[in-house]
PDB file of C-alpha atoms in Angstrom:
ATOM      1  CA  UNK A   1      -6.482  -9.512   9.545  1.00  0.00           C
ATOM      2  CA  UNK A   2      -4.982  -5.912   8.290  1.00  0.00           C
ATOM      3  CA  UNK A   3      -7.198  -3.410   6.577  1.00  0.00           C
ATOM      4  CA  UNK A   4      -6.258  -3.236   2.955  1.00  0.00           C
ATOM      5  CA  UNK A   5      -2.661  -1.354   2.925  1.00  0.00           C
ATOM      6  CA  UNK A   6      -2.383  -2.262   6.762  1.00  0.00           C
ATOM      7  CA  UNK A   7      -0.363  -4.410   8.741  1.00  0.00           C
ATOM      8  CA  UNK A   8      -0.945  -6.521  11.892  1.00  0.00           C
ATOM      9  CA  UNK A   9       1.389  -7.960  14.595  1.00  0.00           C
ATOM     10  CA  UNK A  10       0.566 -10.766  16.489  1.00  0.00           C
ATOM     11  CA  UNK A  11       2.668 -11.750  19.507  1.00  0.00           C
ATOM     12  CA  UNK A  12       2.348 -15.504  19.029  1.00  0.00           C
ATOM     13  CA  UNK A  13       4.919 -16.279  21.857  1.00  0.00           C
ATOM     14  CA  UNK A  14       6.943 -13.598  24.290  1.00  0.00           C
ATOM     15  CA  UNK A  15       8.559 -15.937  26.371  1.00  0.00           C
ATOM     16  CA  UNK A  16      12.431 -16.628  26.370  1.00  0.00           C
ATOM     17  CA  UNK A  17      14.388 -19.487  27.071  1.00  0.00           C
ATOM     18  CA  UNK A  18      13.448 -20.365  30.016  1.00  0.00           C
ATOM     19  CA  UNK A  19       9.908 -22.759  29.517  1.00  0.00           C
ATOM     20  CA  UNK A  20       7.182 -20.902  31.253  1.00  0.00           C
ATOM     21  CA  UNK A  21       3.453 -22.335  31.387  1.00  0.00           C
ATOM     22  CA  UNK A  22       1.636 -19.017  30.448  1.00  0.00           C
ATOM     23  CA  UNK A  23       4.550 -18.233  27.039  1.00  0.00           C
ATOM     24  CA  UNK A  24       5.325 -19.481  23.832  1.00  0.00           C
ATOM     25  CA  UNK A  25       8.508 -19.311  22.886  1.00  0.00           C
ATOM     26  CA  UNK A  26       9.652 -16.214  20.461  1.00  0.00           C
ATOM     27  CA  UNK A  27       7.670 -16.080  17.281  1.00  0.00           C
ATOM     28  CA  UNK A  28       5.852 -12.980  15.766  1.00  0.00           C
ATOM     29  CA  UNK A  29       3.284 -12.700  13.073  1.00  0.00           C
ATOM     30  CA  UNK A  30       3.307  -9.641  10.545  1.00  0.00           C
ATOM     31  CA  UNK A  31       0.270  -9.940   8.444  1.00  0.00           C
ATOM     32  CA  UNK A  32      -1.751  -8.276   5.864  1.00  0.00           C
ATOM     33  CA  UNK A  33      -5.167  -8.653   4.052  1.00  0.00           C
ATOM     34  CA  UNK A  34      -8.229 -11.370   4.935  1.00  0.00           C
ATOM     35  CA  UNK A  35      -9.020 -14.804   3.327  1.00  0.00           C
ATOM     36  CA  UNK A  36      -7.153 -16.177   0.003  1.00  0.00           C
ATOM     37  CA  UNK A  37      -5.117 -12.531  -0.583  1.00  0.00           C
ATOM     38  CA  UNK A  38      -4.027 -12.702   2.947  1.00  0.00           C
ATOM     39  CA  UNK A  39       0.094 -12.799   3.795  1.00  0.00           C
ATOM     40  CA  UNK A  40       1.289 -14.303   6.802  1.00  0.00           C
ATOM     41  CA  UNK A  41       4.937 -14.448   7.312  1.00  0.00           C
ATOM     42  CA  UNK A  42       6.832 -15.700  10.784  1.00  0.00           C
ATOM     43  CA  UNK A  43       9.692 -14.502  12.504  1.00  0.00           C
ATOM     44  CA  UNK A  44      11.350 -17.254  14.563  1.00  0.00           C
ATOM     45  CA  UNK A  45       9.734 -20.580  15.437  1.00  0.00           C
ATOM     46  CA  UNK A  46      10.026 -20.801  19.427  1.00  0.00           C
ATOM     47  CA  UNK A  47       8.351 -23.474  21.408  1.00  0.00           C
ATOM     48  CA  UNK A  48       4.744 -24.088  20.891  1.00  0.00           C
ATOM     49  CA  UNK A  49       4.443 -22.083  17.938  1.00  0.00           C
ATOM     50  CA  UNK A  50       1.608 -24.010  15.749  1.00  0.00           C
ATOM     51  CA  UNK A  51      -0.440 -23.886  18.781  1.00  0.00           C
ATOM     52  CA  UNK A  52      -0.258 -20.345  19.068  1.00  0.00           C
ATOM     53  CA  UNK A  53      -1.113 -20.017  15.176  1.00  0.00           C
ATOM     54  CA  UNK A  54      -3.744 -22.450  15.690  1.00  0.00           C
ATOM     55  CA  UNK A  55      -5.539 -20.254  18.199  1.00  0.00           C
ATOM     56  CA  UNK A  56      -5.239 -17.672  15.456  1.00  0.00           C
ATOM     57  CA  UNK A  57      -6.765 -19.759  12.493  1.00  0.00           C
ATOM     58  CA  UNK A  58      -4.236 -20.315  10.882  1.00  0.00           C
ATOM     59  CA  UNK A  59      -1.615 -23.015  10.338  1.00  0.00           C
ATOM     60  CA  UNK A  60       1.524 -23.762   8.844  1.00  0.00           C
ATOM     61  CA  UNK A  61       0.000 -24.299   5.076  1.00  0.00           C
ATOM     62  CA  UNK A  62      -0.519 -19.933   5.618  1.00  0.00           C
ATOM     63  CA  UNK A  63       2.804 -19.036   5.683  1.00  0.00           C
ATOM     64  CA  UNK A  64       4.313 -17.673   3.263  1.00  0.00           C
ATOM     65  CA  UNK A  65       7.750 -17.628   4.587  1.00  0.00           C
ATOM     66  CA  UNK A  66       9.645 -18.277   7.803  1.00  0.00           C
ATOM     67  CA  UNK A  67      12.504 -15.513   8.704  1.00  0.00           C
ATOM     68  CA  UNK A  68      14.881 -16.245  10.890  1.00  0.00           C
ATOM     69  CA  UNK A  69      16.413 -13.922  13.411  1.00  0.00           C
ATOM     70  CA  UNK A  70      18.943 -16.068  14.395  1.00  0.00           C
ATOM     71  CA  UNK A  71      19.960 -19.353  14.957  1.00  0.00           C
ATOM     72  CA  UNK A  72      19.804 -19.819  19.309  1.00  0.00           C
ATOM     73  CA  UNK A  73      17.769 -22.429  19.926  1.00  0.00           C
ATOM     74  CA  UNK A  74      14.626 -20.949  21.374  1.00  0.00           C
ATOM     75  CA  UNK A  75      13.877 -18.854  18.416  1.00  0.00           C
ATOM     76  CA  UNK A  76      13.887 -22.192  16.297  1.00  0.00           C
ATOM     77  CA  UNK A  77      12.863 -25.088  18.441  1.00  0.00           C
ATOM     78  CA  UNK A  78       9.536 -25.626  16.462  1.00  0.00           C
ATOM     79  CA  UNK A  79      11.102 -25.054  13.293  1.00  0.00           C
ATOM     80  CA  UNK A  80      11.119 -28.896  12.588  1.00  0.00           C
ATOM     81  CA  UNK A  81       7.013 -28.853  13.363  1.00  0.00           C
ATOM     82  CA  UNK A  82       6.324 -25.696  11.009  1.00  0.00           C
ATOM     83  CA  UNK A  83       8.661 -27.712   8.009  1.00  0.00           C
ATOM     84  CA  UNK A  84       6.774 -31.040   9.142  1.00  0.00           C
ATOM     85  CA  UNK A  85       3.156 -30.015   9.568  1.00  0.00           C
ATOM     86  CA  UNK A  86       3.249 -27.522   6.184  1.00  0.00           C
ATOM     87  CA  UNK A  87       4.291 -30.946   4.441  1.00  0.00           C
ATOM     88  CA  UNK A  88       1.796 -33.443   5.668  1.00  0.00           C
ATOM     89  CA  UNK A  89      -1.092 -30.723   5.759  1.00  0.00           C
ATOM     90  CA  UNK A  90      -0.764 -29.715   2.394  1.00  0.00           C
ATOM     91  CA  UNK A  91      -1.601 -31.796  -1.283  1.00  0.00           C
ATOM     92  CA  UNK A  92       0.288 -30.572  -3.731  1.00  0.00           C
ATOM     93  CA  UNK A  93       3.658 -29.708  -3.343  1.00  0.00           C
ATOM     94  CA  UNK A  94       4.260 -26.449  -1.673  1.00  0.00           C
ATOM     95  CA  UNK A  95       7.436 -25.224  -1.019  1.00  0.00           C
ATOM     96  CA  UNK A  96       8.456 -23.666   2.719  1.00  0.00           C
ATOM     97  CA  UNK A  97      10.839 -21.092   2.014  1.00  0.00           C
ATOM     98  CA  UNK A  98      12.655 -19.905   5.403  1.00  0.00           C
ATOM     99  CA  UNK A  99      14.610 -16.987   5.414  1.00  0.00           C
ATOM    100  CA  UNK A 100      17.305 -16.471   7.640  1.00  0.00           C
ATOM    101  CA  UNK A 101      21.487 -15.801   8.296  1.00  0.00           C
ATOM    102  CA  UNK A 102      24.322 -17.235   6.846  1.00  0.00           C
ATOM    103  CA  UNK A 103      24.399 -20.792   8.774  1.00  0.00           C
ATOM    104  CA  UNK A 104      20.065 -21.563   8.664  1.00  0.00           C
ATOM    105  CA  UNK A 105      21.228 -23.777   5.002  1.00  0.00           C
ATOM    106  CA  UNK A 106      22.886 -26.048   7.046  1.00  0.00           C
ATOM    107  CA  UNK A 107      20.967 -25.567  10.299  1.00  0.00           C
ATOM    108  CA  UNK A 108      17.593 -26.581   8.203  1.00  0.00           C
ATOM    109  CA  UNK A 109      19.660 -29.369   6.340  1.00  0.00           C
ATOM    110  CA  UNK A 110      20.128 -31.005   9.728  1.00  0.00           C
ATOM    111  CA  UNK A 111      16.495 -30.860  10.751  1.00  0.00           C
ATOM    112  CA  UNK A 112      15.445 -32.273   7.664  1.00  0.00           C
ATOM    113  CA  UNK A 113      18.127 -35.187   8.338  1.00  0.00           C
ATOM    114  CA  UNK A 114      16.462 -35.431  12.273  1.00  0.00           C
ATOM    115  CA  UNK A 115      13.257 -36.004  10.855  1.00  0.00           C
ATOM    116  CA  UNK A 116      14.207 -38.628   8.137  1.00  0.00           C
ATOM    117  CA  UNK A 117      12.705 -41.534   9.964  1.00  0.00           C
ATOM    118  CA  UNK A 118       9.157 -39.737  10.193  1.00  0.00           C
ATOM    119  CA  UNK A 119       9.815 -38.932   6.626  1.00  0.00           C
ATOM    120  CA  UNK A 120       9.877 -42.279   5.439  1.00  0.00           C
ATOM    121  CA  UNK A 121       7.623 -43.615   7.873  1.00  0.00           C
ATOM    122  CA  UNK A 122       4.523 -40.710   5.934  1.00  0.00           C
ATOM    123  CA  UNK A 123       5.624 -41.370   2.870  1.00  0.00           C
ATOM    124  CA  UNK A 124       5.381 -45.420   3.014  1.00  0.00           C
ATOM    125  CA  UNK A 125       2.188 -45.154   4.520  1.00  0.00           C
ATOM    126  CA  UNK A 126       0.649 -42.392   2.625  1.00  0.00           C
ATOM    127  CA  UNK A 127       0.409 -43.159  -1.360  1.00  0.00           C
ATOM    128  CA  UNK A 128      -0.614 -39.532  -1.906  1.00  0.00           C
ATOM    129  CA  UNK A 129       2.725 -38.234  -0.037  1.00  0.00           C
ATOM    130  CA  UNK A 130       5.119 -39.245  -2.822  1.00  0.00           C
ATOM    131  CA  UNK A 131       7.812 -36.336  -2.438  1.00  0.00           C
ATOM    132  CA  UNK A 132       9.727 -35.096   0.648  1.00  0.00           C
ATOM    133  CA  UNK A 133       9.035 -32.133   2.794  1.00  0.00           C
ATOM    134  CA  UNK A 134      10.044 -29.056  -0.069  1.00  0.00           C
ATOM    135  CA  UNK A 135      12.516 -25.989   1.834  1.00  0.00           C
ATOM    136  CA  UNK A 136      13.582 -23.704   0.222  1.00  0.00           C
ATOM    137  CA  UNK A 137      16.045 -21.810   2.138  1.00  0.00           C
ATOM    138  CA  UNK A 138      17.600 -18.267   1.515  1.00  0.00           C
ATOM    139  CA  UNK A 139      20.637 -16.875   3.266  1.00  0.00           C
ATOM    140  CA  UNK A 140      20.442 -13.096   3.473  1.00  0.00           C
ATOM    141  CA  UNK A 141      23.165 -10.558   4.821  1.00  0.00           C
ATOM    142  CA  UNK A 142      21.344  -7.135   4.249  1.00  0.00           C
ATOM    143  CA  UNK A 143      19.079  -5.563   1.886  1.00  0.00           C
ATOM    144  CA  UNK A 144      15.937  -6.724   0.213  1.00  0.00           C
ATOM    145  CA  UNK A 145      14.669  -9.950   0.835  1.00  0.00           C
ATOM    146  CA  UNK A 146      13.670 -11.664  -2.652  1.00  0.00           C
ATOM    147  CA  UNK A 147      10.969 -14.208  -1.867  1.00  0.00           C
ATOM    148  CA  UNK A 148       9.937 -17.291  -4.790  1.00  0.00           C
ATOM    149  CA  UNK A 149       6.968 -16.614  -6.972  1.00  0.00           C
ATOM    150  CA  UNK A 150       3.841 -16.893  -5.671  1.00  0.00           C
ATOM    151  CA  UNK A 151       4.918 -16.599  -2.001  1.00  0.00           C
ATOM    152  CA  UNK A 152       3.716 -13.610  -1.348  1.00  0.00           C
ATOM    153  CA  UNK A 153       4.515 -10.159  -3.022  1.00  0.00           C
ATOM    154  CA  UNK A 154       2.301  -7.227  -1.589  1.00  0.00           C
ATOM    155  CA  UNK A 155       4.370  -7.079   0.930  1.00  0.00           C
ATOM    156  CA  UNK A 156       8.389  -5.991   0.768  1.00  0.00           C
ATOM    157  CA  UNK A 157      10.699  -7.300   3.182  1.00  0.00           C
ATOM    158  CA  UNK A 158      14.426  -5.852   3.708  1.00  0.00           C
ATOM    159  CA  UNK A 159      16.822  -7.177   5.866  1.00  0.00           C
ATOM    160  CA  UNK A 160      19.954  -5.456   8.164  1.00  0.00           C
ATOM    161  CA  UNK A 161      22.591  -7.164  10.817  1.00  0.00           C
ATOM    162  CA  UNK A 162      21.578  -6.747  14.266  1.00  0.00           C
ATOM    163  CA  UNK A 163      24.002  -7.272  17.331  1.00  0.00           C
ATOM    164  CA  UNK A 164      23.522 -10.161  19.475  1.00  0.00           C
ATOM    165  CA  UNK A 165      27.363 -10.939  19.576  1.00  0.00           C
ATOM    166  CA  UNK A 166      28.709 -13.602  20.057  1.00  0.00           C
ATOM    167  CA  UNK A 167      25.626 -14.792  18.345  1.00  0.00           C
ATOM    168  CA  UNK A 168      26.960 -13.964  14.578  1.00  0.00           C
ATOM    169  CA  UNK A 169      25.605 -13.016  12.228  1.00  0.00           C
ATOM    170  CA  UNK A 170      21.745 -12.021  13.482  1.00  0.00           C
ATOM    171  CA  UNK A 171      18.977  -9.793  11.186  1.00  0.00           C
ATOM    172  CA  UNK A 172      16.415  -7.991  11.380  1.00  0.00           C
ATOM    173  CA  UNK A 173      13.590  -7.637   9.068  1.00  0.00           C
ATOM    174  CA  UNK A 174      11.174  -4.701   7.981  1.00  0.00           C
ATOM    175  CA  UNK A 175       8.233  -5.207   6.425  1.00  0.00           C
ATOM    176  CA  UNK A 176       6.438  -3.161   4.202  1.00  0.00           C
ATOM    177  CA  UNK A 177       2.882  -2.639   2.793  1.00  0.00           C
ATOM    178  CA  UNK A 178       1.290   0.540   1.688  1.00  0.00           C
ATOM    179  CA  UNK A 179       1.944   3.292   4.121  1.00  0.00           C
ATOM    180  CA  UNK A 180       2.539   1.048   6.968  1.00  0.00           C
ATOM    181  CA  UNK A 181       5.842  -0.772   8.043  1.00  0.00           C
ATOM    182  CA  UNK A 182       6.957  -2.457  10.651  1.00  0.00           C
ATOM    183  CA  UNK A 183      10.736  -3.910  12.225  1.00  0.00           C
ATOM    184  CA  UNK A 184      11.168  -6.643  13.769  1.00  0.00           C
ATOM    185  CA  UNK A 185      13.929  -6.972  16.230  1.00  0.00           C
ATOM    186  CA  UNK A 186      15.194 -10.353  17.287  1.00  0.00           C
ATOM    187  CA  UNK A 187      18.396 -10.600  20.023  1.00  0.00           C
ATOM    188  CA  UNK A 188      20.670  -7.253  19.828  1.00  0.00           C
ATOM    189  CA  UNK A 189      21.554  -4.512  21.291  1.00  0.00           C
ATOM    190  CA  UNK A 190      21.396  -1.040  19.813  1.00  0.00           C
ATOM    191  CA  UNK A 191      23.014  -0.725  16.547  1.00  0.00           C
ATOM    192  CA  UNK A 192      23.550   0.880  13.246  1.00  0.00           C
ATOM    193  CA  UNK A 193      21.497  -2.015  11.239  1.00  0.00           C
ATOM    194  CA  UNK A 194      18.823  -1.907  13.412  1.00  0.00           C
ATOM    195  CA  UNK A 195      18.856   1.435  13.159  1.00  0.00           C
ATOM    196  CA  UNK A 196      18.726   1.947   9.421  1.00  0.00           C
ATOM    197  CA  UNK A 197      15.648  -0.373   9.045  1.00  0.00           C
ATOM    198  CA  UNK A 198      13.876   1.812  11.160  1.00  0.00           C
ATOM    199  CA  UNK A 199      14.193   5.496   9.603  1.00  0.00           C
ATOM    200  CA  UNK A 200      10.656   6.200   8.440  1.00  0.00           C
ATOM    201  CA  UNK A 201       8.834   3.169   9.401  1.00  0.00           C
ATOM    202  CA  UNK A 202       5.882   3.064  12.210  1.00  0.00           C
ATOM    203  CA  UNK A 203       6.289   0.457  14.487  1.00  0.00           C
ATOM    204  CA  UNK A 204       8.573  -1.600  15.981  1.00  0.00           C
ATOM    205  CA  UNK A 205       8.840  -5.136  17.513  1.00  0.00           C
ATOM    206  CA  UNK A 206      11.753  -5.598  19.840  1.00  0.00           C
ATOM    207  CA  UNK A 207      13.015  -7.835  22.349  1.00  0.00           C
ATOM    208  CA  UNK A 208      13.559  -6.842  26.088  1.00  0.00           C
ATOM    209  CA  UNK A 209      15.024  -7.942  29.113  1.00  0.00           C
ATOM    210  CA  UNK A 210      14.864  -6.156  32.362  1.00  0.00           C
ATOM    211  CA  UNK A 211      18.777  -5.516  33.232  1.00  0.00           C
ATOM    212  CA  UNK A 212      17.751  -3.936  36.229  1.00  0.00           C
ATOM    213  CA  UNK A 213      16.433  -6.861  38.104  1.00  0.00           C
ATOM    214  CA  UNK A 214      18.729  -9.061  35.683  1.00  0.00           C
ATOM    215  CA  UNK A 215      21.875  -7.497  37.472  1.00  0.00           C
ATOM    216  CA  UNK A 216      20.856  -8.637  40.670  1.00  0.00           C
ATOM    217  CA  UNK A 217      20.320 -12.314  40.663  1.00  0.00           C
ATOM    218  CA  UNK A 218      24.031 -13.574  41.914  1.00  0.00           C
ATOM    219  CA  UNK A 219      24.253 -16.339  39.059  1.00  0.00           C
ATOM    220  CA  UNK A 220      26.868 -16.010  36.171  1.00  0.00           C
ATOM    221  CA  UNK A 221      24.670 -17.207  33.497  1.00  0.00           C
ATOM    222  CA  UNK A 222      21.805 -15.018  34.062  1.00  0.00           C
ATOM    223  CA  UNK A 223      24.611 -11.993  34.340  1.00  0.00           C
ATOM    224  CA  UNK A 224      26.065 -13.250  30.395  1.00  0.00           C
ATOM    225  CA  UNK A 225      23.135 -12.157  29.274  1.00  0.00           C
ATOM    226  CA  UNK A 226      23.480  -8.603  30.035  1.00  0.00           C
ATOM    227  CA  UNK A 227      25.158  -7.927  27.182  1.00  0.00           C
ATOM    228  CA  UNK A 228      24.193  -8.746  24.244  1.00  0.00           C
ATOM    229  CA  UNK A 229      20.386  -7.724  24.856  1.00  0.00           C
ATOM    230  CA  UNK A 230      18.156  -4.566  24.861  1.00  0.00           C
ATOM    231  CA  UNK A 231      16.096  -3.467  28.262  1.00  0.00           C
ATOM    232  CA  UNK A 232      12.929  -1.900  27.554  1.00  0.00           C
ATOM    233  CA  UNK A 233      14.821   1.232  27.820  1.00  0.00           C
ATOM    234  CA  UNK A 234      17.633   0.729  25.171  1.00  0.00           C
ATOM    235  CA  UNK A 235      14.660  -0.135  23.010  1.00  0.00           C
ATOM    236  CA  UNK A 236      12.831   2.732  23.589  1.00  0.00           C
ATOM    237  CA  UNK A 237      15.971   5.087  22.886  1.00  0.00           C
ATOM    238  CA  UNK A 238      16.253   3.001  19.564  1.00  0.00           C
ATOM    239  CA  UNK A 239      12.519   3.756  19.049  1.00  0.00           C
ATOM    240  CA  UNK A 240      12.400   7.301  19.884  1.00  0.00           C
ATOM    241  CA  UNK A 241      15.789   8.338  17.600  1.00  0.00           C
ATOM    242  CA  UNK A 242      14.274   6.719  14.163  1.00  0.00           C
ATOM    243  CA  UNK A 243      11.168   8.863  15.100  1.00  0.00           C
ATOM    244  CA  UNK A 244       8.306   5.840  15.035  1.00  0.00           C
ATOM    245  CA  UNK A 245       4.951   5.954  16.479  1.00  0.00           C
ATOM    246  CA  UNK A 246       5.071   2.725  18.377  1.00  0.00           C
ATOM    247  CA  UNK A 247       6.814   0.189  20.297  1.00  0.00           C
ATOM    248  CA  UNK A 248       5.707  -3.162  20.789  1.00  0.00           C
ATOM    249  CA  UNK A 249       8.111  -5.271  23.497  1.00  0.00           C
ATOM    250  CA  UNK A 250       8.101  -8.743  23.398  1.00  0.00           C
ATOM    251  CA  UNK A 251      10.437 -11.763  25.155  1.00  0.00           C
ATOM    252  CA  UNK A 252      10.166 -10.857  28.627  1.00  0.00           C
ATOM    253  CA  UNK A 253      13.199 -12.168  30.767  1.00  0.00           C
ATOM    254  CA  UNK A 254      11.984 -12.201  33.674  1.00  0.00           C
ATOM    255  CA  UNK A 255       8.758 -13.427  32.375  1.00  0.00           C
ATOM    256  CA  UNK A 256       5.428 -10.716  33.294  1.00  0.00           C
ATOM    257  CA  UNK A 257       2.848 -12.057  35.265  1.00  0.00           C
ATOM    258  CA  UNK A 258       0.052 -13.230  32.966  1.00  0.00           C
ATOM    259  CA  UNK A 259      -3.068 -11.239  33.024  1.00  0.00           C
ATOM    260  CA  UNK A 260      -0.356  -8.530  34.180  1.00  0.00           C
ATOM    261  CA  UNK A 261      -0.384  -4.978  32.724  1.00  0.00           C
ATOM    262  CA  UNK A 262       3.707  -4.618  32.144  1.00  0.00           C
ATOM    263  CA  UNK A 263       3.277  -1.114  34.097  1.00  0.00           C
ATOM    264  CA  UNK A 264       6.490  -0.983  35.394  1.00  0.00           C
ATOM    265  CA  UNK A 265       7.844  -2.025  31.848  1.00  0.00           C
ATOM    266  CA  UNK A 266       6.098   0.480  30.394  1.00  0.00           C
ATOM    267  CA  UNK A 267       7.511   3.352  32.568  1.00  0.00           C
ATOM    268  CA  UNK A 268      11.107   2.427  31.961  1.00  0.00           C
ATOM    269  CA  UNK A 269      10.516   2.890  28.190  1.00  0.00           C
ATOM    270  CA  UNK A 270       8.217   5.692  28.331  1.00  0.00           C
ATOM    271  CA  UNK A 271      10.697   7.713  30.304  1.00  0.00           C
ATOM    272  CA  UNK A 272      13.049   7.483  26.927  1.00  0.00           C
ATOM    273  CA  UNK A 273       9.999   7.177  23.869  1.00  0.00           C
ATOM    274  CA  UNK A 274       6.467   9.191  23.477  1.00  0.00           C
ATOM    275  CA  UNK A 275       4.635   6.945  21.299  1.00  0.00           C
ATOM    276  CA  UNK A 276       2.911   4.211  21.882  1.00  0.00           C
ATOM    277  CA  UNK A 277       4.095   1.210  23.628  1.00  0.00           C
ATOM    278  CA  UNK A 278       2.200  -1.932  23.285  1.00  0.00           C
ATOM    279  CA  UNK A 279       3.124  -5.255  25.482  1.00  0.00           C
ATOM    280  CA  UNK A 280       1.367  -8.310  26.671  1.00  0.00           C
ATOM    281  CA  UNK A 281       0.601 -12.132  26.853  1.00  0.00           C
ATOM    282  CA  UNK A 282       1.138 -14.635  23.972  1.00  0.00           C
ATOM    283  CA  UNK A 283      -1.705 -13.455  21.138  1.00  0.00           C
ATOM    284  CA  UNK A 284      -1.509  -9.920  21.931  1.00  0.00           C
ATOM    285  CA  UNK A 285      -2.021  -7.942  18.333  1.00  0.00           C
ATOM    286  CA  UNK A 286      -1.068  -4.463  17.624  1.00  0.00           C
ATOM    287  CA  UNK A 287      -2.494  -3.073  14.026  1.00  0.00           C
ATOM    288  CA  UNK A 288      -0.354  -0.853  11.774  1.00  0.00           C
ATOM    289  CA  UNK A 289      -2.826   1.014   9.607  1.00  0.00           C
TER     290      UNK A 289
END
């Protein structure tokens, strides 16, 4: 993982909506130290998001939280495998706690009721599974971000509101650990909160779509989306006024070829940001030092 005070991004997924062959569905990894002290925690749960994890070493039993961006449905569509595969693939009970905005209590509540079946079909056929899958879930607005116990703790996590209208409410999360920190951006366009989670950190993770190409395809629902995300330029602007050192873009609508250097991406934000901009297929890690 991370050197000692460092941090590490993983792009686990970068693809959008749209199912692509070559991308997960949105899910980033911040984590910090190696082995038994390491700290894993996931932002969103898009499609195919153990696998990705999996090809990382690691599996849902390493989490030590889930935080949820928001609640549109490819940034949680594995959610119900990351609450059913922590359960089953650990022996005593472990608690999941997910993190996320007003509405994930009762958007987790009605996962938990989809997967009652398979919950009683376990637990009558394994005599060592004698308690249902554990959640605990925490609704956060803005400011720190107060984890259980024993889930974690050298690493602080804050919270702001984001703009991804009329997707309401939607967070962002910074993450901190030693000198290093890093934002993570989910759905928005630019805005104060995202904006105040970034003065003084290093890096951050943000969502893109290219509205240029975007604007062109004659088909109302690709047009609605216009406006309620960032292009790699809006990002960069948001990058290059808090003053950080790097940009990582992620959630590529339309999706870059795999193998494919993002060039092109990478000149529209460079033109507005200096530092470094990082981009690239599912698995793609960026260290924070």
């Amino acid at each position: 993982m991370s050197d000692a005070t460092g941090l590490s991004i993983t792009l686990l997924g970068t693809g959008s909506p749209v199912p692509s062959p070559d991308r997960a569905g949105p899910a980033t990894l911040i984590s910090t130290g190696d082995g038994a002290d390491a700290e894993h925690y996931l932002v969103d749960a898009g499609r195919g998001v153990l696998m990705r994890l999996a090809a990382c070493g690691l599996g849902a039993p390493n989490l030590n939280a889930v935080l949820l961006t928001h609640l549109h449905s490819d940034h949680i569509t594995d959610l119900n495998d990351v609450i059913t595969m922590r359960w089953v693939m650990t022996f005593t009970e472990t608690p999941l706690t997910i993190v996320g905005p007003v509405g994930t209590r009762s958007v987790v509540g009605h996962l938990l009721a989809s997967l009652a079946p398979d919950i009683d079909y376990r637990m009558a056929h394994h005599d060592d599974l004698d308690h249902a899958p554990p959640v605990h879930v925490i609704e956060v607005v803005d400011g720190a971000v107060e984890l259980p116990d024993g889930q974690g703790g050298a690493v602080t996590i804050r919270c702001d509101q984001t703009d991804h209208k009329p997707v309401e409410p939607s967070i962002g999360y910074r993450f901190d650990h030693g000198d290093a920190s890093v934002v993570v951006a989910g759905d928005t366009v630019p805005c104060d909160g995202l904006d105040r989670l970034c003065v003084g950190a290093d890096a951050l993770v943000h969502t893109v779509i290219r509205k240029d190409i975007i604007a062109n395809i004659a088909l109302q629902r690709m047009q609605d989306t216009l406006d309620y995300h960032s292009s790699p330029e809006e990002a960069a602007a948001t990058a290059a006024r808090a003053g950080l050192s790097t940009l990582v873009l992620t959630h590529y609508v339309p999706p870059i070829p795999t193998g494919g250097d993002g060039a092109d991406w990478k000149a529209l934000a460079a033109a507005h940001f200096d530092g470094a901009i990082e981009l690239g297929d599912d698995l793609h890690r960026v260290e924070i030092p």
